Every structure is written in structure tokens, then in C-alpha cells.
XYZ file of N, CA and C in Angstrom:
687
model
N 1.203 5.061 13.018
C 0.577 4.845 11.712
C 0.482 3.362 11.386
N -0.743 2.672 10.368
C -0.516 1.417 10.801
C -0.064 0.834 9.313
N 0.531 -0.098 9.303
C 1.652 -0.367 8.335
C 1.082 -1.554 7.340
N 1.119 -1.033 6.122
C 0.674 -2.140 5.571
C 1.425 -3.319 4.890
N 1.330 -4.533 4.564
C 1.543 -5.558 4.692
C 1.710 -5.726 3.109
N 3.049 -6.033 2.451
C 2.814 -6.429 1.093
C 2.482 -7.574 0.532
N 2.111 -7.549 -0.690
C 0.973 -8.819 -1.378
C 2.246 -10.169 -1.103
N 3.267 -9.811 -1.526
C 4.288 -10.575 -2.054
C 5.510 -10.100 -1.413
N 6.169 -11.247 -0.633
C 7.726 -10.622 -0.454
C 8.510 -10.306 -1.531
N 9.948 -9.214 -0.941
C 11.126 -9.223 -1.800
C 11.643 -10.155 -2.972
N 11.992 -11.031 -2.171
C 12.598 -12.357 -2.870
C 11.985 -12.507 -3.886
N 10.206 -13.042 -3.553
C 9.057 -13.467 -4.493
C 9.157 -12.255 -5.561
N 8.927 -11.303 -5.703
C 8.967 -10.086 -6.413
C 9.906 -10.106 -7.188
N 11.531 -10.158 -6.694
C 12.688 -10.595 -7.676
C 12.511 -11.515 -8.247
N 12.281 -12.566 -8.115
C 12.147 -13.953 -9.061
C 10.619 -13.843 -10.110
N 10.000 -12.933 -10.018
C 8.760 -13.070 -10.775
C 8.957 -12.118 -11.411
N 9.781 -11.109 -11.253
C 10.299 -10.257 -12.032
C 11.597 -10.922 -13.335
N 12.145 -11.612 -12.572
C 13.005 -12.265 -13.137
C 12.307 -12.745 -14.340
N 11.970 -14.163 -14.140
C 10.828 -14.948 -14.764
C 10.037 -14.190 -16.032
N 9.871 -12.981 -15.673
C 8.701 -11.943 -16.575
C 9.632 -11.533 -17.792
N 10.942 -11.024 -17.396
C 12.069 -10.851 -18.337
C 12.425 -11.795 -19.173
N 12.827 -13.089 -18.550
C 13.256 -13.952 -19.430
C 12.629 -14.699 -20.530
N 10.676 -14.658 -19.749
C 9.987 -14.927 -21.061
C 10.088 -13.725 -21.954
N 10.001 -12.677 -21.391
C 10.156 -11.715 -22.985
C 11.228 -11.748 -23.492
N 12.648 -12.237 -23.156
C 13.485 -12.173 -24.184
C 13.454 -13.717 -24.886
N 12.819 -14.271 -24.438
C 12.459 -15.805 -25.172
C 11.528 -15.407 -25.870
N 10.455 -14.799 -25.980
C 9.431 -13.841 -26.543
C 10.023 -13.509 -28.085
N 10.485 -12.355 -27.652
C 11.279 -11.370 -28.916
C 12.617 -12.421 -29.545
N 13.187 -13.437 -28.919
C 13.544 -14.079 -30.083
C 13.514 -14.878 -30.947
N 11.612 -15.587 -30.141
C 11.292 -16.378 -31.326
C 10.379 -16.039 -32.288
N 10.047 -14.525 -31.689
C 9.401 -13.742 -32.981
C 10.672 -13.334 -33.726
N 11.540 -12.798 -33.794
C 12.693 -12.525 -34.869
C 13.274 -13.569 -35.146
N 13.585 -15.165 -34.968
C 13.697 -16.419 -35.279
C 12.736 -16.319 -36.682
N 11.610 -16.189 -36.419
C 10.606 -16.449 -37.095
C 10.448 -15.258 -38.604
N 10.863 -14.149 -37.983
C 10.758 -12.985 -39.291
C 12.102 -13.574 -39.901
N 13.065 -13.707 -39.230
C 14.256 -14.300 -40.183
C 14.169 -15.091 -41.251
N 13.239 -16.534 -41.053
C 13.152 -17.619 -41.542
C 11.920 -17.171 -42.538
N 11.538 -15.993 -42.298
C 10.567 -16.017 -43.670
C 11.110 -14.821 -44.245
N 11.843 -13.947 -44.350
C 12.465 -13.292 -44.846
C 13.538 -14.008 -45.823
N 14.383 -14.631 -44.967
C 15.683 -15.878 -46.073
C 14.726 -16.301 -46.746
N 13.652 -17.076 -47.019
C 12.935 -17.813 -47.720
C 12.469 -17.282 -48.525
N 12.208 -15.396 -48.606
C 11.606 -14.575 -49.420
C 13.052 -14.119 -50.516
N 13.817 -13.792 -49.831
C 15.052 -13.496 -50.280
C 15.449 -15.015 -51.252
N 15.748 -16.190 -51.015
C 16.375 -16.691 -52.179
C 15.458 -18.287 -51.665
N 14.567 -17.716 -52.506
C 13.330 -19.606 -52.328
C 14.053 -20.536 -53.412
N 14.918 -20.286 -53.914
C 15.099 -21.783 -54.482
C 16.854 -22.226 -54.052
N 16.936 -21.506 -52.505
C 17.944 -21.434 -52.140
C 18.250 -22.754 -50.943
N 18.994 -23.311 -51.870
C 19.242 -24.751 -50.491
C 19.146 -24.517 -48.827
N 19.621 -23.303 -48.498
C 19.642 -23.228 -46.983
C 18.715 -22.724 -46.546
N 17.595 -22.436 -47.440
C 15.946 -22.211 -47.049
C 14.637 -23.420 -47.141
N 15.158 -24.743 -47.658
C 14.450 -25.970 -48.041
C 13.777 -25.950 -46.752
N 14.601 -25.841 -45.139
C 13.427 -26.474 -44.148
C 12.234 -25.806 -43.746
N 11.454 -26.261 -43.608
C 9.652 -25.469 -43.413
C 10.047 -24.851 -42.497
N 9.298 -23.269 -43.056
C 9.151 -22.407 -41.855
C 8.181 -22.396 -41.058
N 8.583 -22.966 -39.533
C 7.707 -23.029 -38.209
C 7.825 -22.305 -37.219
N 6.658 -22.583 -36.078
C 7.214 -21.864 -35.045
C 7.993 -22.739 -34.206
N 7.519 -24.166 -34.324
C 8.612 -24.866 -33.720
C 9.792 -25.340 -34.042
N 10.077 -24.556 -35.594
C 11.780 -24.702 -36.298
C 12.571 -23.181 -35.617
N 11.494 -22.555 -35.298
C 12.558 -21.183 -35.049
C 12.730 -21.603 -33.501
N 11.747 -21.550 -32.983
C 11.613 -22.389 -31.294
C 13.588 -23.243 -30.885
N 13.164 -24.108 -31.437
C 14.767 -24.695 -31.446
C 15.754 -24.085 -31.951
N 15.918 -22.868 -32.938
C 16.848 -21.994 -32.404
C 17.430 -21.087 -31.492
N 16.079 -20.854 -30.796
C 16.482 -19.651 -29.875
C 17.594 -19.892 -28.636
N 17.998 -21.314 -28.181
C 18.556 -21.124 -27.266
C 20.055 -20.852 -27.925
N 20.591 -21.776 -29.160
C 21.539 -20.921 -29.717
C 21.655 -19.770 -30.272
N 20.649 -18.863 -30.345
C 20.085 -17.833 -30.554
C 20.576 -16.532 -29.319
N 20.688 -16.903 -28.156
C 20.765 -16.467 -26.802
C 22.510 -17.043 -26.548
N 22.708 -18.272 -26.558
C 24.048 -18.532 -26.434
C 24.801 -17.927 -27.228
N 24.671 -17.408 -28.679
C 25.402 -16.056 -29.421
C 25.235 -15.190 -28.503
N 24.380 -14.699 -28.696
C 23.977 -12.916 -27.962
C 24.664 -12.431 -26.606
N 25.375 -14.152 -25.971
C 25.544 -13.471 -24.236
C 26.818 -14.129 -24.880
N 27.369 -14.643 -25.748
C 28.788 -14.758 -26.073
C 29.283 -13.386 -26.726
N 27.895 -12.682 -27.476
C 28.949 -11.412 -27.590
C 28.881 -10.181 -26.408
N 27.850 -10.464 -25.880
C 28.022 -9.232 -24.477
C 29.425 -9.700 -24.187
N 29.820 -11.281 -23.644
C 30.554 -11.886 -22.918
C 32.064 -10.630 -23.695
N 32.011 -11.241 -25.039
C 33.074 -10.576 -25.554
C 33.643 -8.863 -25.253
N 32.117 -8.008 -25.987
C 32.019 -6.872 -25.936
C 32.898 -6.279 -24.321
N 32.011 -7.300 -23.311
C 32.113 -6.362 -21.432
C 33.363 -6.310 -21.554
N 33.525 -7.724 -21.401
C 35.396 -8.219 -21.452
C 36.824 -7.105 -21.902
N 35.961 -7.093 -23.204
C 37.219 -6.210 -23.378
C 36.924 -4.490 -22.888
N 36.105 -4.698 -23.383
C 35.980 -3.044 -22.516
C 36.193 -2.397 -21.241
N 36.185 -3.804 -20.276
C 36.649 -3.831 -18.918
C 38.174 -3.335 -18.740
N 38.853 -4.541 -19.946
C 39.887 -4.445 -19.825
C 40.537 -3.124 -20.051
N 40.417 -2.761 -21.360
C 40.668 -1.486 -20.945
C 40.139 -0.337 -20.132
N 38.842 -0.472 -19.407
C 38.643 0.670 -18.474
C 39.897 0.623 -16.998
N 40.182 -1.120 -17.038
C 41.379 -0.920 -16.139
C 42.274 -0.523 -16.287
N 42.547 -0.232 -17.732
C 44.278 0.240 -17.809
C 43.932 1.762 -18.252
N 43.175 2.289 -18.483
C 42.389 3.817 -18.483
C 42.659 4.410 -17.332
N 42.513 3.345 -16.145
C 42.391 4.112 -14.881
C 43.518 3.868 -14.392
N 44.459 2.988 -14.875
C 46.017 3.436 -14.144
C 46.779 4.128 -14.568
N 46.200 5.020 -15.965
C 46.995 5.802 -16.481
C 45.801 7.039 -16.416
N 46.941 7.950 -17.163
C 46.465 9.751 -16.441
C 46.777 10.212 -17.896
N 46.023 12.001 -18.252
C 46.842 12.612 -19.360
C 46.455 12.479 -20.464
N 47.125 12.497 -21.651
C 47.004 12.138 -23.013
C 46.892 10.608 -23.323
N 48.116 10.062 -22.878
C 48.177 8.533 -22.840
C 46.400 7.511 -22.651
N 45.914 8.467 -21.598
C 44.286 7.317 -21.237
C 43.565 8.394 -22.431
N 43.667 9.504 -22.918
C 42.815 9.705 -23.668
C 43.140 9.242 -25.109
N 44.257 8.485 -25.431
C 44.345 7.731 -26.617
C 43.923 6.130 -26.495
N 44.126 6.179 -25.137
C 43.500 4.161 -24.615
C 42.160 4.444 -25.071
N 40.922 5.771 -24.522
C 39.995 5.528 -24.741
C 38.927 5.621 -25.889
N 40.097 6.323 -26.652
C 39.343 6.218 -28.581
C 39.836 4.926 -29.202
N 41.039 4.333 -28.246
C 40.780 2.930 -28.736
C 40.346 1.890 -28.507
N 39.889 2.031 -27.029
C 38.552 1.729 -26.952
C 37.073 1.284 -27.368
N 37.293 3.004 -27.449
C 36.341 2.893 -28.166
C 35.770 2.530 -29.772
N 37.063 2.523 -30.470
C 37.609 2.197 -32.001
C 37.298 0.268 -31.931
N 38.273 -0.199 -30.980
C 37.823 -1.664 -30.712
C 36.353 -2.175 -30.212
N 35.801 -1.700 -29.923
C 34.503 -1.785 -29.603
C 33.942 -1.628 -30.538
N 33.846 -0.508 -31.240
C 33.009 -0.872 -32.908
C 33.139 -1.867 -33.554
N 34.279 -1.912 -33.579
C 34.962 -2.947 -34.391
C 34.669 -4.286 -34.154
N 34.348 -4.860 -32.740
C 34.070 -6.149 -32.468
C 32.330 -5.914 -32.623
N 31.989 -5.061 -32.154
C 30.525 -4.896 -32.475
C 30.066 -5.645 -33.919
N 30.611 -4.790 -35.090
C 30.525 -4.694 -36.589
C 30.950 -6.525 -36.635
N 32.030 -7.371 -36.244
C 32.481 -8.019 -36.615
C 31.406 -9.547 -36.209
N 30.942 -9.002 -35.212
C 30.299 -10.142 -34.353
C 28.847 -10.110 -34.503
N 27.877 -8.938 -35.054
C 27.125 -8.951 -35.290
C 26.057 -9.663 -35.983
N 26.242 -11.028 -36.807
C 25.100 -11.499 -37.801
C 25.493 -12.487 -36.541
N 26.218 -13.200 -35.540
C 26.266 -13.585 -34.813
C 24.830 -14.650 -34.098
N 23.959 -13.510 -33.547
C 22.682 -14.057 -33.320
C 21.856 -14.581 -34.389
N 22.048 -14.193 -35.630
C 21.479 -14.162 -36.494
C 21.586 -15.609 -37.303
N 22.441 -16.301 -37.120
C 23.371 -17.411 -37.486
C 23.074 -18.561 -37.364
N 22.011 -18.697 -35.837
C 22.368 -19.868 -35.889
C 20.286 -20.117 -36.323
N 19.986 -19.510 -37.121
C 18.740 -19.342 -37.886
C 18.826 -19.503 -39.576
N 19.875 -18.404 -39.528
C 20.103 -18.253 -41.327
C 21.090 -19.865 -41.671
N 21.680 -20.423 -40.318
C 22.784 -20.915 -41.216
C 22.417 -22.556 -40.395
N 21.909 -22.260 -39.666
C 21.870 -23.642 -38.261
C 22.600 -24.079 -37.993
N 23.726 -22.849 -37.763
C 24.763 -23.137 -36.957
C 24.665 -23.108 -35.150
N 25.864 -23.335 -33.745
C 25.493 -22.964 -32.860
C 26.603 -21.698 -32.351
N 26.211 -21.576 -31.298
C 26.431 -20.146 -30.639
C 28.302 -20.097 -31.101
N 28.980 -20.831 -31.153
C 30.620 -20.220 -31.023
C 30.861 -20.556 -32.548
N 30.045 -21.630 -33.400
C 30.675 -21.602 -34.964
C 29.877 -20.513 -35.790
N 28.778 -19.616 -35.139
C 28.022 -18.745 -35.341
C 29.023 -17.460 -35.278
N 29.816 -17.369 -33.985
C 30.461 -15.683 -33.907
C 31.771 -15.966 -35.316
N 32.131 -17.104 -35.330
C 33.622 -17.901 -35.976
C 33.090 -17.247 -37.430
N 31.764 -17.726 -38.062
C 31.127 -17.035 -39.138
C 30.981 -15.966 -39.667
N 30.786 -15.321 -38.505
C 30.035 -13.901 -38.458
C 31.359 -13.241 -39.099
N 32.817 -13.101 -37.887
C 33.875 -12.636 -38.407
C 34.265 -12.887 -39.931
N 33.761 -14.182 -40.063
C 34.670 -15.056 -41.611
C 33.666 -13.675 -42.752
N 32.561 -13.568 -42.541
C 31.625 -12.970 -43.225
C 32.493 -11.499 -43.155
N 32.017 -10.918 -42.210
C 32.237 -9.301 -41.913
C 33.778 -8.656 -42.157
N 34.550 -9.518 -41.358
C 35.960 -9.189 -41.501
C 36.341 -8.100 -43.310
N 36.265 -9.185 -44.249
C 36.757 -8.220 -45.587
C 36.313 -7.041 -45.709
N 34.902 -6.996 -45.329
C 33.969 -5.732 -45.474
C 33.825 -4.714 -44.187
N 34.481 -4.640 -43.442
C 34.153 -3.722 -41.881
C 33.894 -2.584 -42.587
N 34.923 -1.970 -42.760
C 34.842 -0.513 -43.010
C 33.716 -0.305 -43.792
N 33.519 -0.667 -44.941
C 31.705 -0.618 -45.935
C 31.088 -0.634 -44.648
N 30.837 -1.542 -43.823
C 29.794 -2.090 -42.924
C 29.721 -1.110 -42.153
N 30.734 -0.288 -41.361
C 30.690 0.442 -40.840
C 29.999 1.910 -41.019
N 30.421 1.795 -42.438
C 29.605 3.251 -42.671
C 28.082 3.398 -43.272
N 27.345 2.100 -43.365
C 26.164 1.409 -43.592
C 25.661 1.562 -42.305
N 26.430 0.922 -40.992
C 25.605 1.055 -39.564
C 25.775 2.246 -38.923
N 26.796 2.870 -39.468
C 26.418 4.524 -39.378
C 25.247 5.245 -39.720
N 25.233 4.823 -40.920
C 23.960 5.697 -41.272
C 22.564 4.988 -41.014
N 22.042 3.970 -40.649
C 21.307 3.532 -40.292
C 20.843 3.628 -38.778
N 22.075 4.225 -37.868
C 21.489 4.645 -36.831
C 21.510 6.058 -36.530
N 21.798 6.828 -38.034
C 21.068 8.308 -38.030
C 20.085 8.577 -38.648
N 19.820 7.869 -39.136
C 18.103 7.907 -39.924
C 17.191 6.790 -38.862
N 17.840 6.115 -37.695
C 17.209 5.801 -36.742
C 16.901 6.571 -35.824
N 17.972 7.952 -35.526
C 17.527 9.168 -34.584
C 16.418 9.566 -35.061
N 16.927 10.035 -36.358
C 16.170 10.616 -37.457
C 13.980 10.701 -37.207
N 14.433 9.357 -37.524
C 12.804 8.804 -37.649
C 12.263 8.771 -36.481
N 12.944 8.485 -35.373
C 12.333 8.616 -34.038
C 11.951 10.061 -33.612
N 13.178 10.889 -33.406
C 13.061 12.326 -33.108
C 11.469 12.714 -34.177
N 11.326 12.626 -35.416
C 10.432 13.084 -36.247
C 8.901 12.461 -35.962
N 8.974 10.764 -35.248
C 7.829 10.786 -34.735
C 7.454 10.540 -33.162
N 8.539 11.366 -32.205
C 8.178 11.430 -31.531
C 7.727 12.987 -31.533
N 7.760 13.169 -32.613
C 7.497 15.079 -32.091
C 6.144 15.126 -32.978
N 5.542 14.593 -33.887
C 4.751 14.187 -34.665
C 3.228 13.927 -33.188
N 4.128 12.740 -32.917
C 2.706 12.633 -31.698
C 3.001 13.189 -30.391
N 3.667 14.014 -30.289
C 3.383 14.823 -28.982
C 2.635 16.213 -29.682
N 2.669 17.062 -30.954
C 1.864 17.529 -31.388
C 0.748 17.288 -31.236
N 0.210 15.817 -31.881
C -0.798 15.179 -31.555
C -1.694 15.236 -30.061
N -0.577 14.686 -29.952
C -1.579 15.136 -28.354
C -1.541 16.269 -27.628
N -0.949 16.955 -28.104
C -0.837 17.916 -27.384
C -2.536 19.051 -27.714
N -2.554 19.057 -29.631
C -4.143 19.502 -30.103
C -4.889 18.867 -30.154
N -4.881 17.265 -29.656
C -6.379 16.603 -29.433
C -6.878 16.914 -27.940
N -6.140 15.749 -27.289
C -6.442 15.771 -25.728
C -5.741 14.982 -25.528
N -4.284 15.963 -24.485
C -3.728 15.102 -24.101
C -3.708 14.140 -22.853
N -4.267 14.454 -22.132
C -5.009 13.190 -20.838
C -5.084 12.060 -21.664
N -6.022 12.136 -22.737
C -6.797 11.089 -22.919
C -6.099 10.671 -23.896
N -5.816 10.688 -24.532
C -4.438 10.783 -26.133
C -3.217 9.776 -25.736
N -2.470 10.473 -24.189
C -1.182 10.230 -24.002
C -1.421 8.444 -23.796
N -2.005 8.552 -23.190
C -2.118 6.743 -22.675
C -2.625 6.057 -23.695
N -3.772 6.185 -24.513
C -4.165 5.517 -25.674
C -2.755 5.163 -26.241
N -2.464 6.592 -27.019
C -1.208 6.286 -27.988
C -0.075 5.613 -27.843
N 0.357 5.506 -26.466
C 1.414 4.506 -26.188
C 1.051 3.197 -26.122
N -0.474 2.683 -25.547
C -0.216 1.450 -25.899
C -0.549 1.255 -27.032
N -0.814 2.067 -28.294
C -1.015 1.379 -29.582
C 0.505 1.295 -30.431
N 1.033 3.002 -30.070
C 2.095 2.989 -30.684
C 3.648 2.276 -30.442
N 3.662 1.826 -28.918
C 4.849 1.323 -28.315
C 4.600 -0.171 -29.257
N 3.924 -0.841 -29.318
C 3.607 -2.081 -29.812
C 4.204 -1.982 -31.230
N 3.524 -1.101 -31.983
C 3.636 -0.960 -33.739
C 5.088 -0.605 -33.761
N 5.848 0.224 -33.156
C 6.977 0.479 -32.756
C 8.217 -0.614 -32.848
N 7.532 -1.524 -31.897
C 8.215 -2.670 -31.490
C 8.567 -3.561 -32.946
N 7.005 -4.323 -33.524
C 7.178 -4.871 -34.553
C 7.793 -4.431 -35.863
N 7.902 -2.793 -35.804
C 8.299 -2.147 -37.159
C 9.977 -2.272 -37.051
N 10.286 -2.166 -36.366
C 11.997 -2.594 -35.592
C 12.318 -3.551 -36.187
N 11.601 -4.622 -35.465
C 12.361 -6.179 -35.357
C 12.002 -6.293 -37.182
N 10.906 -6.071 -37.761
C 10.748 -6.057 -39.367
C 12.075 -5.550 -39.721
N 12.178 -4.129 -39.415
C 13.354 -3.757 -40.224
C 14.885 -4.144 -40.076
N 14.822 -4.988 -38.415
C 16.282 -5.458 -38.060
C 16.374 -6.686 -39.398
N 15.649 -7.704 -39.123
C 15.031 -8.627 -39.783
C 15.539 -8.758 -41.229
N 15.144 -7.406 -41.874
C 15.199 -7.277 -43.348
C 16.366 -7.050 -43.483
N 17.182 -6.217 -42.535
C 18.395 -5.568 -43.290
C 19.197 -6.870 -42.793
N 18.914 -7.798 -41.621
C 20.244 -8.996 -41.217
C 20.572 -9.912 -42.264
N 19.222 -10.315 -43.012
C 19.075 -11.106 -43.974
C 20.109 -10.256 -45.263
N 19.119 -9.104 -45.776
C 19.903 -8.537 -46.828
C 21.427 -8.204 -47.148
N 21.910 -8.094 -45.809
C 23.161 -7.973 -45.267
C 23.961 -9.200 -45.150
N 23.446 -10.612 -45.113
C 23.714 -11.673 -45.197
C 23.996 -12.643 -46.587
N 23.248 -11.895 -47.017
C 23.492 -12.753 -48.510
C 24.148 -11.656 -49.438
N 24.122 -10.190 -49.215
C 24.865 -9.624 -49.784
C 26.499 -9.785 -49.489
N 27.142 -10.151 -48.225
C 28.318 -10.319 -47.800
C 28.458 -11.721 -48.409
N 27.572 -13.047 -48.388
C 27.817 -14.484 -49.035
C 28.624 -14.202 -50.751
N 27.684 -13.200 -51.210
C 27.925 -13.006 -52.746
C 29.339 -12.635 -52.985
N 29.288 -11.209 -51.826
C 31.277 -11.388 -51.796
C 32.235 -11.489 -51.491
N 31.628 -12.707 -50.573
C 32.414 -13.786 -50.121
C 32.908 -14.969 -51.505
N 32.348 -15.139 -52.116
C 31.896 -16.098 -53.417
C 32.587 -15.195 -54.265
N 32.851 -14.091 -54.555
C 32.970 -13.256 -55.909
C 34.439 -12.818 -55.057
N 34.947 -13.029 -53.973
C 36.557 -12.836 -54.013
C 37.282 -14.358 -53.507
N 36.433 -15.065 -54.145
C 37.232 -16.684 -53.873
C 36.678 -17.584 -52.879
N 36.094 -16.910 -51.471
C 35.731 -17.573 -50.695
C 34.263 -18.754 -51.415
N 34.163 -19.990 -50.436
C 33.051 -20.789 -51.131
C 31.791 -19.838 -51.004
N 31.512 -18.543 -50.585
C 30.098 -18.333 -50.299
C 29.325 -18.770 -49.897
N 29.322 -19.989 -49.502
C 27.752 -20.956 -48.878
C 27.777 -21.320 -47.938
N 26.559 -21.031 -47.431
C 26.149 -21.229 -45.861
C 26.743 -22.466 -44.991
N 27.320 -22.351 -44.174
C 27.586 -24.056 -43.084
C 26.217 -23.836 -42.546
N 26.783 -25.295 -41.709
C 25.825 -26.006 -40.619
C 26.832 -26.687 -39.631
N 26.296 -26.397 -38.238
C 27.547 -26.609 -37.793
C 26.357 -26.816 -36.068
N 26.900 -28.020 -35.200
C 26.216 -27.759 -34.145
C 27.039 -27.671 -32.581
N 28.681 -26.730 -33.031
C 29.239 -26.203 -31.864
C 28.431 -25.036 -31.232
């Protein structure tokens, strides 16, 4: 049989694959850089830590501390979770099934704590490690509230998905679905996308100045740093 010859080697293929990824996550965070900075600005315009013009080349220069959060909290998150999957697995019984609800208990918990994290060094122009230092100073008093806020926000996230993904498979299913299925994904995967990052957007902000207020209303100064660790 005679063998055909690919366009592009292995290697070439990994690295252009590579390459393709990293602009989209440089992509998606200087579009949410950007919904941030006009969201804070909508949220409190006569608010000192919103004075600098919103650009694309002011959000642009956040993103790499933007990314240096985000892989400081994977960094965090793997870490510990590693750690205990190792001591999970040298133990047997009841004992690893109490390691792994705490586990899994600590893992929320740093999740919840570290979270405005990325968000930080936009809202506050701070960088990636006085950004997570924040995040905790912020979240810490409030976990448990917070917790049961990102609870329910990612069941009315099943919620809304399950309801329109069954919405348009109806759809296509009584129009035509040949012709339906492919249209609708590339219109809807897109609208999808932006309706997300809108709503991450809205609630990081709202969630941000609502924790400042009581931060401020139980003693703490409430007001934003700037910080370029």
C-alpha cells in the first residue's frame, strides 16, 4: 500500500499546537483584563482605583501578571493535592477515607481563598504573589458566605447549561439536524464563550468591592494596594 507522507512533522505539529494554545490563553485574558477594567469603572467611577484609562494596551500589560497568578494557584492547588494523594496511598481503610474529604475540604478551601487572585493584578495593579497575599487578606473573614455563594452559582451553572443544551438539541433535532448541528455550534459555542467571561467578569468585580466594604466596615483599611511583587 503506498504510504502517505505528512504535511508537517511530529515535533512541528507539537510546537504549532503549542503556540495555538498559548495565544488563546493570552487571547481570553486580555479579553477578561479588559471586561474587568470596564466593569470596576462601571461599578465605582468616581473611585480612585479606576482613574487609569481603560485600554487595550492597559489590560495588555496585565496579563502576564495575570498568568503568573493563575499558574501560582494551579502551582498551589497540584501541590497540595499531590501531597495528600501520597499519603492517601500509604494508608488503607477509614483513616485514607478521612485524608480524602480532607482533601478534598482543603482544596475548596484554597480554591475559595485564592480566587480574586487572577483578578488582582487588574482590579488592584498588583503582581502575581502580592495578588494571592490579597486575595486571602480579602476572602479569609468571609469563606464560608463565599462558599455557599460559589455553591450555588455552579448549580444554576449546571442548571442553565443542562436547560440549554436540551433546548437546542430539540432544536435540531425538529428543524434539520445535519444542517442545524454545525451552524449552531459555531454561532452558539462563541455567544457561550462571551456570556461566561461577562458573567465571570461581573460577579469578580461585584464580589470585590463587596468583600473591600467588609473589609472597611470590620476595621480593616478597605482600599485597594498597588504593589509590583
Amino acid at each position: 500500500p503506498e504510504q502517505t507522507v505528512p504535511l508537517v512533522s511530529e515535533p512541528t505539529a507539537a510546537v504549532a499546537l503549542g503556540l495555538y494554545g498559548l495565544v488563546n490563553i493570552l487571547l481570553l485574558m486580555w479579553v477578561f483584563a479588559l471586561l474587568l477594567q470596564h466593569m470596576q469603572r462601571a461599578a465605582r467611577p468616581g473611585d480612585a482605583s479606576t482613574q487609569d484609562p481603560v485600554s487595550p494596551i492597559g489590560a495588555l500589560r496585565r496579563v502576564p501578571a495575570m498568568i503568573g497568578a493563575s499558574l501560582l494557584v494551579a502551582f498551589i492547588l497540584v501541590l497540595s493535592m499531590a501531597l495528600m494523594a501520597r499519603a492517601f496511598v500509604a494508608l488503607d481503610g477509614m483513616l485514607a477515607l478521612v485524608l480524602m474529604l480532607l482533601a478534598v475540604t482543603i482544596g475548596g478551601i484554597l480554591t475559595l481563598i485564592l480566587m480574586l487572585g487572577p483578578a488582582l493584578p487588574v482590579l488592584e495593579n498588583t503582581g502575581p504573589i502580592a495578588s494571592l497575599s490579597r486575595s486571602t487578606r480579602l476572602v479569609w473573614p468571609c469563606w464560608l458566605r463565599i462558599s455557599w455563594l460559589f455553591l450555588l452559582v455552579v448549580l444554576l451553572n449546571i442548571a442553565v447549561t443542562l436547560v440549554l443544551g436540551l433546548a437546542v438539541t430539540l432544536l435540531i433535532q425538529l428543524l434539520h439536524p445535519e444542517t442545524l448541528s454545525g451552524i449552531l455550534g459555531w454561532i452558539l459555542n462563541p455567544l457561550f464563550g462571551v456570556g461566561y467571561m461577562l458573567f465571570g467578569a461581573g460577579l469578580t468585580v461585584s464580589l470585590y468591592y463587596d468583600l473591600l466594604a467588609r473589609g472597611a466596615a470590620s476595621g480593616d483599611d478597605g482600599q485597594p494596594q498597588a504593589s509590583l511583587s
